[in-house]
Amino acid sequence: MYEVRVRPRQVMSVFLVFCFLLYVVHKRSSSNCLSSTVENLQNDEPTIYCITPTYARPEQKAELTRLSHLFMLASNLHWIIVEDSEVQTQLVKNLLTQANLNKRSVVLNIKTPDQFKLKGKDPNWKKPRGAEQRNLALEWIRQNADPNKRSMVFFMDDDNTYTVELFREIAKIEEGHVGVWPVGLVGGLMVEKPLLNENNQVIGFNAAWRPERPFPIDMAGFAISTDLLLKFSKAVFSYEVERGYQESEILRQITARVDLQPLADLCTKVLVWHTRTEKTKLVYEEKLIKSHQERSDQGIEV
């Protein structure tokens, strides 16, 4: 008979291999459960329709690219881009394809009437901007939103700066309500914000410019539960309002101050900033064009 001798080191090696295999099996099982849980959570999240009016300019792709990264981070956002144009442009289509957002977006287009277009060196506040485009997006939402599923509408201008946390707050908006929060760097102040009473109800705003407005609030400072827009089907933006009254025009048709829902830690956090991209100085590009030389972006989408 042969004597079988098992060395302690061999036993330990076998034991470690066995433990490793158990760990791998457990890890895979846990990972599958976690993936399933995350997927279910995402499916339960309300859809947030983000309306972005846009128009052709040198900075357009840069602005939209920055926004597209938010959609990569928040899976419940649906992007409605409305071009101020007679036709849809290839630039916007290319951007959505590159960002893999075609299934979570829609591109619309409608041209602003000439009488409401800014001219040359007109300041950007001289005429209402984006009214035509936002109204077309509202029409699309009313025709396509599922009335049986919670959703919100947010007017997401392409030159602002947004945190991902803002959209977690928007998802908290209750049916029949408009959510509000502070906006940084707007209205000549470091922050414009709703003012609350001891019962956490909105009783006013700290706006310094035209505080008499019914809702002295920036477009980036509120979002609307979609059921309100379906209920008040005639609520739209208008050109026939004073400067700075676009926000009040839409809100006065669907809600009252007392029904506003304060968000962002009872309006104590800034989660969005009213930033603006400086107009690009293209003096040398203009010289190339005037002298009929090849443009610097010839064959390149900038």
Short mmCIF file of N, CA and C in Angstrom, two decimals, residues 93 123 132 135 209 246 291:
data_model
loop_
_atom_site.label_atom_id
_atom_site.label_comp_id
_atom_site.label_asym_id
_atom_site.label_seq_id
_atom_site.Cartn_x
_atom_site.Cartn_y
_atom_site.Cartn_z
N LYS A 93 -28.93 66.82 -35.41
CA LYS A 93 -29.11 65.37 -35.60
C LYS A 93 -27.82 64.62 -35.28
N PRO A 123 -30.17 94.28 -27.91
CA PRO A 123 -29.94 93.52 -26.66
C PRO A 123 -30.90 92.34 -26.60
N GLU A 132 -42.22 80.93 -29.68
CA GLU A 132 -42.73 80.07 -30.75
C GLU A 132 -42.26 78.63 -30.54
N ASN A 135 -43.88 76.91 -27.39
CA ASN A 135 -45.29 76.56 -27.64
C ASN A 135 -45.40 75.31 -28.51
N TRP A 209 -35.76 93.17 -9.85
CA TRP A 209 -36.22 93.75 -11.11
C TRP A 209 -37.69 93.40 -11.35
N GLN A 246 -42.86 86.60 -19.65
CA GLN A 246 -43.13 85.30 -20.26
C GLN A 246 -43.40 84.22 -19.21
N SER A 291 -12.27 87.92 -47.81
CA SER A 291 -11.24 87.81 -48.85
C SER A 291 -11.42 86.56 -49.70
#
